[in-house]
XYZ file of N, CA and C in Angstrom:
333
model
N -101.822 -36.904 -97.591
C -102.465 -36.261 -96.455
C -103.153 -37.327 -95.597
N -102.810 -37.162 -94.262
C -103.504 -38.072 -93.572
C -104.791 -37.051 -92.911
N -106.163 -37.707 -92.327
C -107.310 -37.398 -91.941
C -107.398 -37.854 -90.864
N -106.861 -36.478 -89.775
C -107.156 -36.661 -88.054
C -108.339 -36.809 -87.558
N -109.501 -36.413 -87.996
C -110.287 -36.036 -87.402
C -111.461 -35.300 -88.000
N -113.157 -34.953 -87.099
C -114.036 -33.960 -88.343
C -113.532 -32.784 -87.505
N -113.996 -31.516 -88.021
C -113.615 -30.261 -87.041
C -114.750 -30.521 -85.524
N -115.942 -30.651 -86.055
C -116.691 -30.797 -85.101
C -116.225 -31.820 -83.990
N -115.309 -32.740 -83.997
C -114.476 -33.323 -82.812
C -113.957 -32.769 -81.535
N -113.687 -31.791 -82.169
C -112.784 -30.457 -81.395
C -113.515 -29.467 -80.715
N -114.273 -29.504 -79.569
C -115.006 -28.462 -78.951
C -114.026 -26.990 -79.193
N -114.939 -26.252 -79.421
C -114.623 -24.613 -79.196
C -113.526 -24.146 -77.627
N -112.180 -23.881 -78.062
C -111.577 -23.591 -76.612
C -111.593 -24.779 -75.825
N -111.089 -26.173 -76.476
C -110.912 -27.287 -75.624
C -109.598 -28.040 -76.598
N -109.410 -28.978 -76.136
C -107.713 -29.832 -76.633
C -108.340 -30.988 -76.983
N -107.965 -31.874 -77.928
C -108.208 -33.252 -77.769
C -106.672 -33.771 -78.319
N -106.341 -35.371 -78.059
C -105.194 -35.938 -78.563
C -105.671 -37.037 -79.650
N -105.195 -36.786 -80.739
C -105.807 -37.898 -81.905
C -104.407 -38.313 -81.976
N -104.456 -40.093 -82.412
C -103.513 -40.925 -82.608
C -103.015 -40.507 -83.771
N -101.808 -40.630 -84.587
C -101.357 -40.414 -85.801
C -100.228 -41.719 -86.237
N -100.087 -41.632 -87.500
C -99.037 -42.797 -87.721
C -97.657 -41.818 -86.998
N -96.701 -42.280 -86.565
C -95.874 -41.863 -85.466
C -95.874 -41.325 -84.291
N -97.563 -41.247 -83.744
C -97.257 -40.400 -82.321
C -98.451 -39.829 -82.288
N -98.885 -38.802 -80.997
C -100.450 -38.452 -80.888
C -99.934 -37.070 -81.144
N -101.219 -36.559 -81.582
C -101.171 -35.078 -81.983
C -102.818 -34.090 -81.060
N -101.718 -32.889 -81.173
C -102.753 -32.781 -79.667
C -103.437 -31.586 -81.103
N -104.635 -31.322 -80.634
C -105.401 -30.464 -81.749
C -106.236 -29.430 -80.800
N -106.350 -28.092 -80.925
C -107.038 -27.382 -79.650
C -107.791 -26.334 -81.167
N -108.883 -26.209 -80.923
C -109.851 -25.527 -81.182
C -109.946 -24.141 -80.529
N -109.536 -22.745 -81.001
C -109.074 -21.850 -80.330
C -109.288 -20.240 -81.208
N -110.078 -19.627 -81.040
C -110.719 -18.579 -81.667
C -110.642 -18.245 -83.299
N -111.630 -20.273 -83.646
C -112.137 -20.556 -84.681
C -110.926 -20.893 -85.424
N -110.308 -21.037 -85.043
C -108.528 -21.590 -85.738
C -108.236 -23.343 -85.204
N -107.854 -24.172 -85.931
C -107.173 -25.240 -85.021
C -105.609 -25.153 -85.462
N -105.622 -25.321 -84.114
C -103.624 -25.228 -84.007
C -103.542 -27.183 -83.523
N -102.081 -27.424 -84.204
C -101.969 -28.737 -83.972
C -100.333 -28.836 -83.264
N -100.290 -29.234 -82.122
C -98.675 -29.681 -82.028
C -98.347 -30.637 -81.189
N -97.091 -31.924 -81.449
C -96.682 -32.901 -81.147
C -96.701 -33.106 -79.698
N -97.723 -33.890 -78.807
C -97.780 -34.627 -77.891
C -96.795 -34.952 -77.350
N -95.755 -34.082 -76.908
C -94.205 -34.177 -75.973
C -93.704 -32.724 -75.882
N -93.383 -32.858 -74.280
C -92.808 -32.242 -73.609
C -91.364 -31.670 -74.139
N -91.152 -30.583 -74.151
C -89.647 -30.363 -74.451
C -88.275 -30.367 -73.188
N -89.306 -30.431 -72.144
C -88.327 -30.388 -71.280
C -88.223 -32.267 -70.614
N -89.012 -32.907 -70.784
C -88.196 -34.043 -70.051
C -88.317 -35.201 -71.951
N -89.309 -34.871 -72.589
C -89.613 -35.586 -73.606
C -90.624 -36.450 -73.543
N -91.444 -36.106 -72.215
C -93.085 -37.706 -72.377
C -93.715 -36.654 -72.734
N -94.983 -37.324 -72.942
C -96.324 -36.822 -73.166
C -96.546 -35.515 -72.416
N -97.723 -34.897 -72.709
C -98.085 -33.656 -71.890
C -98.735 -34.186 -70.990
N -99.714 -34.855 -70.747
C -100.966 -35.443 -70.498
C -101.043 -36.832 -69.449
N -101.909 -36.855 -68.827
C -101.781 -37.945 -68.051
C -103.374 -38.804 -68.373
N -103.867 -37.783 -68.781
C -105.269 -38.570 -68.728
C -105.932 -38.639 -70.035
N -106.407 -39.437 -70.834
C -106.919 -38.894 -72.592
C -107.525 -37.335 -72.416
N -107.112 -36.538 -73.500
C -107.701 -35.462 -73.899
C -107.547 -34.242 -72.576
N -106.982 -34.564 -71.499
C -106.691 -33.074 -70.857
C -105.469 -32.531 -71.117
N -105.226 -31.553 -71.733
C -104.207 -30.927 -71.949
C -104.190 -29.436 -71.691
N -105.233 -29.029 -71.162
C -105.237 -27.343 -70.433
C -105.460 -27.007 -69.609
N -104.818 -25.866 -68.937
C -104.871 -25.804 -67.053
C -106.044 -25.589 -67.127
N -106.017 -25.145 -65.410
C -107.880 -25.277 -64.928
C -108.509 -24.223 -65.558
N -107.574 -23.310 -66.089
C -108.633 -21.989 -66.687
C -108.768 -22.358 -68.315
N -108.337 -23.167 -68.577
C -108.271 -23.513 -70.354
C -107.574 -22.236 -71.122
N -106.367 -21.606 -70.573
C -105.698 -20.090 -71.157
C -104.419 -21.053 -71.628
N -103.961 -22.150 -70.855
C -102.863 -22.793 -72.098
C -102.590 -23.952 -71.941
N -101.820 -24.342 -72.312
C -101.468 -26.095 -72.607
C -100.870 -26.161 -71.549
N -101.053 -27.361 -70.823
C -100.294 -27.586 -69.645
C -99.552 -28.894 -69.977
N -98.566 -29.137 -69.529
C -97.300 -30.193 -69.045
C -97.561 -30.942 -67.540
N -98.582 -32.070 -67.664
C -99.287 -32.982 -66.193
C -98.163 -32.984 -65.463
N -96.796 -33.275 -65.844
C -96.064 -33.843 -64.917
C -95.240 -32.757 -64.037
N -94.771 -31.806 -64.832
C -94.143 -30.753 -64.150
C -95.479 -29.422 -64.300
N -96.086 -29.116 -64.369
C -96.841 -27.870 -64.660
C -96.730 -26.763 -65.125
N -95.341 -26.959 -66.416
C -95.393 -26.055 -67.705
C -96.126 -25.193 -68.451
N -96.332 -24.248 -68.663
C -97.774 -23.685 -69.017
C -97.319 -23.554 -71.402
N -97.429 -23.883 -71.555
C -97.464 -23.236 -73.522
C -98.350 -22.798 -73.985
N -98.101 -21.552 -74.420
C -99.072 -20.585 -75.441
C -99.833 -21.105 -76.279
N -101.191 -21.363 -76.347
C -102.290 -21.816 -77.505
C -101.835 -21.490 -78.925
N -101.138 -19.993 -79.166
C -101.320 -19.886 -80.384
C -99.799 -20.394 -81.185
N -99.037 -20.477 -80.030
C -97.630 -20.837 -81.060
C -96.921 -22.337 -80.243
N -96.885 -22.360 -79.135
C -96.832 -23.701 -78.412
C -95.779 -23.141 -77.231
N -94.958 -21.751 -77.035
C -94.089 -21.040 -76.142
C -94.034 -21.724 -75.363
N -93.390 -21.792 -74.793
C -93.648 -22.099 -72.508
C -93.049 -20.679 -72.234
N -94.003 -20.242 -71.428
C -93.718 -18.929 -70.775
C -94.170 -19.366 -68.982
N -94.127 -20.784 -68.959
C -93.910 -21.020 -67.417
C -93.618 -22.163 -67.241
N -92.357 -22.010 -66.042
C -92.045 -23.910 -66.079
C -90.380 -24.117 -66.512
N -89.917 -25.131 -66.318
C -88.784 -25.580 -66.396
C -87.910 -25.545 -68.216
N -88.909 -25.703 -69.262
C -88.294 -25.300 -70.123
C -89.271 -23.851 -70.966
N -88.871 -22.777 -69.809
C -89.649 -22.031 -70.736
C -88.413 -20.919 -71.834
N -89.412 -20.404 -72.583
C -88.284 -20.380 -73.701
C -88.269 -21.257 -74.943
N -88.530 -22.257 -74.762
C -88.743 -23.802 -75.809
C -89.813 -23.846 -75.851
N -90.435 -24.251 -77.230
C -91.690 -24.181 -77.610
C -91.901 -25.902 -77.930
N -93.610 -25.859 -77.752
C -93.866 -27.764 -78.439
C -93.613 -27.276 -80.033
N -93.482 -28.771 -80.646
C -93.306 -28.949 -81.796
C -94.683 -28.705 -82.631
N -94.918 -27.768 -83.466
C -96.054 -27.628 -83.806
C -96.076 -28.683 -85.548
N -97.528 -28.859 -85.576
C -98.355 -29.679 -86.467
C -98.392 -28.933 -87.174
N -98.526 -28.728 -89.046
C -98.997 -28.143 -90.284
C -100.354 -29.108 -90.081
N -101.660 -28.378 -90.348
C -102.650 -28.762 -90.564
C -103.738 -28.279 -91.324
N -104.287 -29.015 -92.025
C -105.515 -28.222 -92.963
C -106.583 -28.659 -92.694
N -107.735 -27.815 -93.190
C -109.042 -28.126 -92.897
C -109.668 -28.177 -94.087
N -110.463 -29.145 -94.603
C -110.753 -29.446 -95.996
C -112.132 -30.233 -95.207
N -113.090 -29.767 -95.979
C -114.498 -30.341 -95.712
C -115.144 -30.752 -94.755
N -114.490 -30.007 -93.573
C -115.051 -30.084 -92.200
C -113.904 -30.758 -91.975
N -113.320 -31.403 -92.295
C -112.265 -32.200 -91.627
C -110.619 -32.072 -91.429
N -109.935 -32.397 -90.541
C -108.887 -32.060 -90.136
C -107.539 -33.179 -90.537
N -106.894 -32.194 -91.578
C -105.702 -33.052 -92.232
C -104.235 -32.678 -92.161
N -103.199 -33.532 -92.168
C -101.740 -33.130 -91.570
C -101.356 -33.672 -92.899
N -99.937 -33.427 -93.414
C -99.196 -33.960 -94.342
C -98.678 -35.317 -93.791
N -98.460 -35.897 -94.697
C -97.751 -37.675 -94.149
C -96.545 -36.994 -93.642
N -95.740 -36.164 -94.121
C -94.498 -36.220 -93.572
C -94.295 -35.095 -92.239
N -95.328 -34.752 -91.876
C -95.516 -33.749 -90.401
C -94.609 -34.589 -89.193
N -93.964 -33.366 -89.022
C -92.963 -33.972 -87.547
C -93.770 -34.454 -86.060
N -94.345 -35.613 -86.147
C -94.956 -36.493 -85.071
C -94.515 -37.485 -84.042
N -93.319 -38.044 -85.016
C -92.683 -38.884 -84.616
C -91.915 -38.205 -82.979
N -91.504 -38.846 -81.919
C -90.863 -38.530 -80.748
C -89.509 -38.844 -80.691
């Protein structure tokens, strides 16, 4: 098990991107749940993000895609707006063990 992060990292209803061995993993804090999924786009393959740690439109209701303005569902990673909607991000297995936030070594991160 690798150790992303404490929970308290993760504001309530906000995104952050933690580095991982193969790739960044985006982590969103989201009605007391953290959901984790792989830092790339399904429709062109970069990053979501242009700037550290923004990854949700202006209303914080879902994950946004900086470059094209893709919208993905918080709770499963969907795109229900945007060029690949239909295709979901690659989601993270993650656990929470003692305040802190852990992925398996072999979690699909890599790009």
């Amino acid at each position: 098990m690798i150790r992303l992060c404490a929970i308290d990292d993760i504001p309530e209803t906000e995104a952050v991107g933690i580095i991982a061995p193969g790739g960044e993993v985006v982590l969103l804090r989201h009605d007391g749940e953290i959901r984790a999924f792989r830092n790339h786009c399904p429709h062109l393959g970069i990053e979501l993000n242009f700037q550290p740690d923004v990854f949700l439109d202006s209303d914080g209701a879902y994950i946004q895609c900086a470059n094209h303005g893709a919208l993905f569902q918080k709770d499963d990673g969907l795109c229900v707006f945007g060029p690949c909607q239909g295709q979901s991000l690659v989601a993270v297995p993650v656990q929470l063990v003692d305040g802190a936030v852990w992925m398996p070594a072999d979690a699909p991160v890599a790009n």
